[in-house]
Amino acid sequence: MTDFIRYTPDLEAPQPDEAAVHAGMVEQFAKIQETTLKDYGHAVRGVHAKAHGLLVGSLEVLPGLSPALAQGAFAAPGRHDVVLRFSTNPGDILDDSVSTPRGLAIKILGVAGERLPDAQGLTQDFVLANAPAFTAPDGAAFLKSLKLLAATTDTPQVFKKGFSALLRGVEAVLEGLGTKSPTVIALGGHPETHILGETFYSQAPLRWGDYVAKVAVAPVSPELTALTGAALNVNGKPNGLREAVAAFFAAQAGVWEIRAQLLTNRETMPVEDASVPWPETESPYRPVARITAPRQEAWSDAKARALDDGLAFSPWHGLAAHRPLGAIMRARRVVYPRSAGFRAEHNGCPIHEPGSAAAFRV
């Protein structure tokens, strides 16, 4: 029987300079958002600014979970409304031919229980990206790359498109040799594939009730799994990913599985270093719930106003049983509210935690 490691506070080891690092990150995010506000006349997120699909669906916690998996929001079988936002990671809104890593933010509604500090409403958020590990081990390392992003936010798109095409070629060669480069992918070398075929990961860990886990969301319906690795030509289509998501959900539903990877080895599965993938040979991702998104309009101006402008997603929106852990998660606790506050202030649109999904079914 697998021995799952129980949560204890000593799994985290905050560094003395974290407050200064967080202040530097807030400063760089502000630079990005001020630049894009000037360019667009509308405030957008400091990262993952461009959404490609805005969906409303239902989440069903699976019955018969083992005690270690039946924790927090997944402690008992049940059904919840859920909101999903698919995105790509730059803080500026680029043509999709600038090919970058993808993100998925999930907000589960109607989740009762002890809340995290400052968490409002009855929601549980998961913020995910399509790689099992983060690009930086901690906040200090991420701040260095964030400074580069802030400095290049206003670079003309023609240069970003050319650079992305070059990097895709480099990544194709590397993958042909049986390897990948997270750095090349992050800078614009992501393969041009369908976003709905991706598996998304929390990358950094969180409490799983009495235990600790990373989270993944994987496509499981045949119509979605057929899109895994499927090429998608977006050349000449600035919003090609959005159009592909809209076309899919105009015709059919999609089903994903939420999975938890429980901590079993403190040495090979570090909590503080988010850049290290946890070996699935030691602890596989195990299913805990299913998300179903029915046929719907995946993008509209009304939906964007209600969901894209009106919501903020953060791993700190949720239950104490899913407290985020590690350096990257602690940085998000400081940075994300500032970014959301900037959007609320400049767009004149209050950001709140929803009580139901009714307002988003537009």
Short mmCIF file of C-alpha atoms in Angstrom, two decimals:
data_model
loop_
_atom_site.label_atom_id
_atom_site.label_comp_id
_atom_site.label_asym_id
_atom_site.label_seq_id
_atom_site.Cartn_x
_atom_site.Cartn_y
_atom_site.Cartn_z
CA MET A 1 0.00 0.00 0.00
CA THR A 2 1.31 3.45 -0.91
CA ASP A 3 2.28 5.64 2.05
CA PHE A 4 0.94 9.13 1.42
CA ILE A 5 2.75 11.86 3.33
CA ARG A 6 0.51 13.87 5.63
CA TYR A 7 0.62 17.65 5.55
CA THR A 8 2.76 19.36 8.18
CA PRO A 9 3.81 23.04 8.19
CA ASP A 10 7.51 22.13 7.92
CA LEU A 11 6.96 21.06 4.30
CA GLU A 12 7.30 24.77 3.48
CA ALA A 13 10.47 26.82 3.98
CA PRO A 14 9.87 30.53 3.20
CA GLN A 15 13.03 32.50 2.42
CA PRO A 16 14.00 35.74 4.21
CA ASP A 17 13.92 37.81 0.99
CA GLU A 18 10.44 36.78 -0.15
CA ALA A 19 8.76 40.08 0.77
CA ALA A 20 11.23 41.97 -1.42
CA VAL A 21 10.78 39.45 -4.24
CA HIS A 22 7.00 39.78 -4.05
CA ALA A 23 7.27 43.58 -4.14
CA GLY A 24 9.42 43.30 -7.26
CA MET A 25 6.86 41.02 -8.90
CA VAL A 26 4.03 43.42 -8.10
CA GLU A 27 6.07 46.20 -9.72
CA GLN A 28 6.69 44.22 -12.91
CA PHE A 29 3.07 43.13 -13.21
CA ALA A 30 2.02 46.77 -12.83
CA LYS A 31 4.37 47.73 -15.68
CA ILE A 32 2.85 45.08 -17.93
CA GLN A 33 -0.71 46.08 -17.10
CA GLU A 34 -0.04 49.81 -17.47
CA THR A 35 1.50 49.18 -20.88
CA THR A 36 -1.40 47.08 -22.11
CA LEU A 37 -3.98 49.50 -20.68
CA LYS A 38 -2.38 52.28 -22.71
CA ASP A 39 -2.39 50.07 -25.83
CA TYR A 40 -5.93 48.68 -25.54
CA GLY A 41 -7.82 51.26 -23.48
CA HIS A 42 -8.98 48.32 -21.38
CA ALA A 43 -7.27 46.64 -18.44
CA VAL A 44 -6.33 42.99 -18.88
CA ARG A 45 -4.58 40.40 -16.75
CA GLY A 46 -0.84 40.70 -16.18
CA VAL A 47 -0.44 37.12 -17.43
CA HIS A 48 -2.84 34.93 -19.38
CA ALA A 49 -4.47 38.06 -20.76
CA LYS A 50 -6.02 36.41 -23.82
CA ALA A 51 -8.87 33.96 -23.32
CA HIS A 52 -9.72 31.39 -26.00
CA GLY A 53 -12.77 29.76 -24.45
CA LEU A 54 -15.19 30.67 -21.67
CA LEU A 55 -17.30 27.71 -20.60
CA VAL A 56 -19.91 26.85 -18.01
CA GLY A 57 -20.43 23.25 -17.00
CA SER A 58 -20.91 20.85 -14.12
CA LEU A 59 -18.46 18.99 -11.92
CA GLU A 60 -19.27 15.63 -10.38
CA VAL A 61 -17.15 14.31 -7.52
CA LEU A 62 -16.64 10.61 -8.16
CA PRO A 63 -18.17 8.10 -5.73
CA GLY A 64 -16.10 5.53 -3.89
CA LEU A 65 -12.90 7.55 -3.53
CA SER A 66 -10.28 6.22 -1.12
CA PRO A 67 -9.95 8.14 2.17
CA ALA A 68 -6.74 9.84 1.01
CA LEU A 69 -8.43 11.16 -2.14
CA ALA A 70 -11.78 12.05 -0.53
CA GLN A 71 -10.54 15.33 0.93
CA GLY A 72 -11.57 18.97 0.88
CA ALA A 73 -13.88 19.86 -2.02
CA PHE A 74 -13.83 16.17 -3.00
CA ALA A 75 -14.67 14.73 0.42
CA ALA A 76 -18.11 13.49 -0.61
CA PRO A 77 -19.88 12.70 -3.90
CA GLY A 78 -21.81 15.66 -5.25
CA ARG A 79 -22.36 17.99 -8.17
CA HIS A 80 -21.33 21.63 -8.59
CA ASP A 81 -21.53 24.27 -11.28
CA VAL A 82 -18.10 25.10 -12.71
CA VAL A 83 -16.62 27.86 -14.87
CA LEU A 84 -13.61 27.27 -17.16
CA ARG A 85 -11.33 29.83 -18.83
CA PHE A 86 -8.81 28.66 -21.46
CA SER A 87 -5.95 31.06 -22.15
CA THR A 88 -2.38 31.55 -23.31
CA ASN A 89 0.23 32.96 -20.98
CA PRO A 90 1.44 36.38 -22.26
CA GLY A 91 0.25 39.54 -20.56
CA ASP A 92 -0.44 41.15 -23.92
CA ILE A 93 -3.08 40.05 -26.42
CA LEU A 94 -1.23 38.54 -29.38
CA ASP A 95 -2.16 36.84 -32.61
CA ASP A 96 -2.29 33.10 -32.07
CA SER A 97 0.61 32.56 -34.47
CA VAL A 98 2.76 33.71 -31.53
CA SER A 99 2.57 30.24 -30.04
CA THR A 100 2.95 30.14 -26.26
CA PRO A 101 2.03 27.80 -23.38
CA ARG A 102 -1.64 27.38 -22.55
CA GLY A 103 -3.57 27.77 -19.32
CA LEU A 104 -6.85 26.62 -17.81
CA ALA A 105 -8.47 28.31 -14.82
CA ILE A 106 -11.34 26.55 -13.06
CA LYS A 107 -13.81 27.95 -10.55
CA ILE A 108 -16.01 25.42 -8.73
CA LEU A 109 -19.14 26.98 -7.25
CA GLY A 110 -21.04 26.15 -4.08
CA VAL A 111 -18.14 24.58 -2.17
CA ALA A 112 -18.79 24.82 1.57
CA GLY A 113 -16.14 24.58 4.27
CA GLU A 114 -13.50 26.55 6.15
CA ARG A 115 -12.09 29.22 3.85
CA LEU A 116 -8.56 30.38 3.21
CA PRO A 117 -7.67 33.84 4.60
CA ASP A 118 -9.36 36.59 2.55
CA ALA A 119 -11.26 34.06 0.39
CA GLN A 120 -14.76 35.27 -0.41
CA GLY A 121 -17.86 33.33 -1.39
CA LEU A 122 -18.21 29.57 -1.72
CA THR A 123 -15.82 28.83 -4.56
CA GLN A 124 -12.74 26.70 -5.13
CA ASP A 125 -10.29 27.74 -7.85
CA PHE A 126 -7.57 25.78 -9.60
CA VAL A 127 -5.09 27.61 -11.84
CA LEU A 128 -3.32 25.28 -14.27
CA ALA A 129 -0.95 25.21 -17.25
CA ASN A 130 -0.14 22.58 -19.87
CA ALA A 131 3.15 21.38 -18.40
CA PRO A 132 3.65 19.31 -15.24
CA ALA A 133 6.18 21.74 -13.74
CA PHE A 134 6.62 25.51 -13.52
CA THR A 135 9.32 27.28 -15.54
CA ALA A 136 11.07 28.61 -12.40
CA PRO A 137 11.83 26.96 -9.06
CA ASP A 138 10.83 29.93 -6.90
CA GLY A 139 9.75 33.57 -6.88
CA ALA A 140 13.26 35.01 -7.20
CA ALA A 141 13.94 33.05 -10.37
CA PHE A 142 10.52 33.88 -11.81
CA LEU A 143 11.08 37.59 -11.12
CA LYS A 144 14.05 37.54 -13.51
CA SER A 145 11.92 36.22 -16.37
CA LEU A 146 9.07 38.56 -15.41
CA LYS A 147 11.39 41.54 -15.89
CA LEU A 148 12.07 40.33 -19.44
CA LEU A 149 8.34 39.96 -20.11
CA ALA A 150 7.69 43.49 -18.82
CA ALA A 151 10.48 44.90 -20.97
CA THR A 152 9.19 43.24 -24.15
CA THR A 153 5.44 43.73 -23.67
CA ASP A 154 5.38 46.58 -26.20
CA THR A 155 7.56 44.83 -28.79
CA PRO A 156 5.78 44.96 -32.20
CA GLN A 157 3.93 41.73 -33.01
CA VAL A 158 5.77 41.25 -36.30
CA PHE A 159 8.96 40.58 -34.35
CA LYS A 160 7.20 38.28 -31.88
CA LYS A 161 5.67 36.29 -34.75
CA GLY A 162 9.04 35.84 -36.43
CA PHE A 163 10.72 34.85 -33.17
CA SER A 164 7.92 32.40 -32.37
CA ALA A 165 8.25 30.73 -35.79
CA LEU A 166 12.00 30.37 -35.24
CA LEU A 167 11.52 28.86 -31.80
CA ARG A 168 8.88 26.42 -33.05
CA GLY A 169 11.47 25.14 -35.47
CA VAL A 170 14.00 24.72 -32.68
CA GLU A 171 11.46 22.91 -30.50
CA ALA A 172 10.47 20.62 -33.39
CA VAL A 173 14.11 19.56 -33.76
CA LEU A 174 14.41 18.95 -30.02
CA GLU A 175 11.23 16.90 -29.90
CA GLY A 176 12.47 14.92 -32.88
CA LEU A 177 15.46 14.01 -30.72
CA GLY A 178 13.16 12.86 -27.94
CA THR A 179 13.43 15.89 -25.63
CA LYS A 180 11.70 19.20 -24.92
CA SER A 181 12.82 22.65 -23.81
CA PRO A 182 10.44 24.39 -21.37
CA THR A 183 12.36 27.62 -21.96
CA VAL A 184 11.96 27.49 -25.75
CA ILE A 185 8.27 26.64 -25.37
CA ALA A 186 7.71 29.46 -22.86
CA LEU A 187 9.35 32.04 -25.12
CA GLY A 188 7.09 31.24 -28.09
CA GLY A 189 8.09 27.82 -29.37
CA HIS A 190 4.96 25.95 -28.36
CA PRO A 191 3.80 23.58 -31.13
CA GLU A 192 0.74 24.79 -33.06
CA THR A 193 -1.79 22.32 -31.69
CA HIS A 194 -5.42 22.39 -30.60
CA ILE A 195 -5.82 23.81 -27.09
CA LEU A 196 -8.68 21.44 -26.19
CA GLY A 197 -6.42 18.39 -26.45
CA GLU A 198 -4.13 19.57 -23.66
CA THR A 199 -3.73 18.17 -20.17
CA PHE A 200 -3.33 20.95 -17.61
CA TYR A 201 -1.43 20.85 -14.31
CA SER A 202 -1.31 22.92 -11.12
CA GLN A 203 2.51 22.66 -11.40
CA ALA A 204 2.88 23.74 -7.76
CA PRO A 205 1.41 21.72 -4.88
CA LEU A 206 -1.43 22.40 -2.47
CA ARG A 207 -2.93 20.79 0.58
CA TRP A 208 -5.20 17.91 -0.16
CA GLY A 209 -6.94 17.92 3.19
CA ASP A 210 -4.74 15.82 5.47
CA TYR A 211 -2.31 15.23 2.60
CA VAL A 212 -0.49 17.16 -0.17
CA ALA A 213 -1.05 16.93 -3.91
CA LYS A 214 -0.60 18.40 -7.35
CA VAL A 215 -3.68 18.56 -9.56
CA ALA A 216 -4.23 17.77 -13.24
CA VAL A 217 -7.20 18.16 -15.59
CA ALA A 218 -7.15 15.82 -18.58
CA PRO A 219 -9.54 15.39 -21.52
CA VAL A 220 -11.39 12.05 -21.44
CA SER A 221 -14.29 12.25 -23.90
CA PRO A 222 -13.29 10.76 -27.28
CA GLU A 223 -13.99 14.02 -29.12
CA LEU A 224 -11.46 15.81 -26.88
CA THR A 225 -8.79 13.10 -26.71
CA ALA A 226 -8.79 13.04 -30.53
CA LEU A 227 -7.44 16.61 -30.35
CA THR A 228 -4.42 15.75 -28.18
CA GLY A 229 -1.39 16.75 -30.24
CA ALA A 230 -3.61 17.56 -33.24
CA ALA A 231 -2.12 20.23 -35.49
CA LEU A 232 -4.06 23.48 -35.77
CA ASN A 233 -3.09 25.99 -38.44
CA VAL A 234 -3.69 29.50 -37.09
CA ASN A 235 -1.66 31.38 -39.68
CA GLY A 236 -3.73 34.29 -40.92
CA LYS A 237 -6.19 33.67 -38.06
CA PRO A 238 -5.36 36.05 -35.17
CA ASN A 239 -7.99 34.31 -33.01
CA GLY A 240 -7.63 30.83 -34.45
CA LEU A 241 -7.60 29.07 -31.07
CA ARG A 242 -10.77 30.86 -29.98
CA GLU A 243 -12.46 30.01 -33.26
CA ALA A 244 -11.50 26.34 -32.88
CA VAL A 245 -12.90 26.18 -29.33
CA ALA A 246 -16.11 27.90 -30.44
CA ALA A 247 -16.53 25.50 -33.36
CA PHE A 248 -16.05 22.47 -31.10
CA PHE A 249 -18.63 23.49 -28.50
CA ALA A 250 -21.12 24.64 -31.09
CA ALA A 251 -21.36 20.97 -32.14
CA GLN A 252 -20.74 18.84 -29.04
CA ALA A 253 -19.97 18.54 -25.34
CA GLY A 254 -16.60 17.91 -23.71
CA VAL A 255 -15.61 15.89 -20.64
CA TRP A 256 -12.46 16.21 -18.52
CA GLU A 257 -11.18 14.34 -15.49
CA ILE A 258 -9.74 16.07 -12.43
CA ARG A 259 -6.87 14.05 -10.99
CA ALA A 260 -4.74 14.33 -7.84
CA GLN A 261 -1.10 13.27 -7.50
CA LEU A 262 -0.48 12.68 -3.80
CA LEU A 263 2.89 13.36 -2.20
CA THR A 264 4.77 10.17 -1.34
CA ASN A 265 8.48 11.16 -1.29
CA ARG A 266 9.82 14.44 0.12
CA GLU A 267 13.12 14.06 -1.74
CA THR A 268 11.92 13.40 -5.29
CA MET A 269 8.70 15.41 -4.94
CA PRO A 270 9.78 18.78 -3.50
CA VAL A 271 7.15 21.22 -2.23
CA GLU A 272 9.25 24.39 -2.50
CA ASP A 273 10.78 23.85 -5.97
CA ALA A 274 7.93 24.12 -8.49
CA SER A 275 10.23 23.41 -11.45
CA VAL A 276 10.60 19.71 -10.54
CA PRO A 277 7.94 17.38 -11.96
CA TRP A 278 6.81 14.82 -9.42
CA PRO A 279 7.56 11.33 -10.81
CA GLU A 280 4.34 9.64 -11.87
CA THR A 281 6.08 6.29 -11.45
CA GLU A 282 6.16 6.99 -7.72
CA SER A 283 2.70 8.53 -7.45
CA PRO A 284 0.34 8.51 -10.43
CA TYR A 285 -2.42 11.03 -10.97
CA ARG A 286 -5.64 9.49 -9.67
CA PRO A 287 -9.16 10.56 -10.79
CA VAL A 288 -11.35 12.38 -8.26
CA ALA A 289 -13.99 14.17 -10.36
CA ARG A 290 -15.34 14.77 -13.86
CA ILE A 291 -16.20 18.05 -15.55
CA THR A 292 -18.78 18.14 -18.33
CA ALA A 293 -19.23 21.22 -20.49
CA PRO A 294 -22.35 20.92 -22.71
CA ARG A 295 -22.80 22.41 -26.15
CA GLN A 296 -22.73 26.18 -25.82
CA GLU A 297 -21.42 29.44 -27.22
CA ALA A 298 -17.81 29.37 -26.05
CA TRP A 299 -17.18 33.04 -26.74
CA SER A 300 -19.33 36.15 -26.96
CA ASP A 301 -18.96 39.78 -25.97
CA ALA A 302 -21.58 39.30 -23.25
CA LYS A 303 -19.80 36.23 -21.88
CA ALA A 304 -16.46 38.05 -21.95
CA ARG A 305 -17.89 40.95 -19.94
CA ALA A 306 -19.47 38.65 -17.35
CA LEU A 307 -16.77 36.02 -17.04
CA ASP A 308 -13.51 37.46 -18.38
CA ASP A 309 -13.87 40.94 -16.86
CA GLY A 310 -16.05 40.04 -13.88
CA LEU A 311 -14.04 37.16 -12.42
CA ALA A 312 -10.58 36.64 -10.99
CA PHE A 313 -9.04 33.19 -10.64
CA SER A 314 -6.54 32.42 -7.90
CA PRO A 315 -5.44 29.26 -6.07
CA TRP A 316 -6.04 31.33 -2.90
CA HIS A 317 -9.78 31.45 -3.64
CA GLY A 318 -10.96 28.34 -1.87
CA LEU A 319 -10.89 26.03 1.09
CA ALA A 320 -8.29 25.87 3.84
CA ALA A 321 -8.18 22.16 2.97
CA HIS A 322 -6.60 23.16 -0.38
CA ARG A 323 -4.16 25.76 0.89
CA PRO A 324 -1.53 26.48 -1.80
CA LEU A 325 2.03 25.49 -0.86
CA GLY A 326 5.53 26.53 -1.87
CA ALA A 327 7.31 29.65 -3.08
CA ILE A 328 5.40 30.15 -6.34
CA MET A 329 2.05 29.78 -4.60
CA ARG A 330 3.05 32.24 -1.85
CA ALA A 331 3.99 34.78 -4.53
CA ARG A 332 0.59 34.37 -6.17
CA ARG A 333 -1.10 35.25 -2.89
CA VAL A 334 0.48 38.72 -3.08
CA VAL A 335 0.48 39.36 -6.83
CA TYR A 336 -2.90 38.09 -7.99
CA PRO A 337 -5.09 40.42 -5.89
CA ARG A 338 -3.12 43.44 -7.13
CA SER A 339 -3.56 42.38 -10.74
CA ALA A 340 -7.31 41.82 -10.26
CA GLY A 341 -7.62 45.13 -8.45
CA PHE A 342 -5.98 46.95 -11.35
CA ARG A 343 -8.56 45.50 -13.74
CA ALA A 344 -11.47 46.35 -11.46
CA GLU A 345 -10.31 49.92 -10.97
CA HIS A 346 -9.64 50.77 -14.61
CA ASN A 347 -12.55 48.86 -16.16
CA GLY A 348 -15.14 50.05 -13.66
CA CYS A 349 -16.23 46.44 -13.31
CA PRO A 350 -16.30 45.00 -9.78
CA ILE A 351 -14.73 41.57 -9.46
CA HIS A 352 -16.57 39.17 -7.19
CA GLU A 353 -17.00 35.51 -6.37
CA PRO A 354 -20.24 34.27 -7.97
CA GLY A 355 -23.01 32.52 -6.08
CA SER A 356 -24.25 30.67 -9.18
CA ALA A 357 -23.34 30.18 -12.82
CA ALA A 358 -26.60 31.67 -14.09
CA ALA A 359 -25.03 35.01 -15.02
CA PHE A 360 -22.48 33.27 -17.24
CA ARG A 361 -24.94 31.27 -19.31
CA VAL A 362 -25.19 34.05 -21.90
#
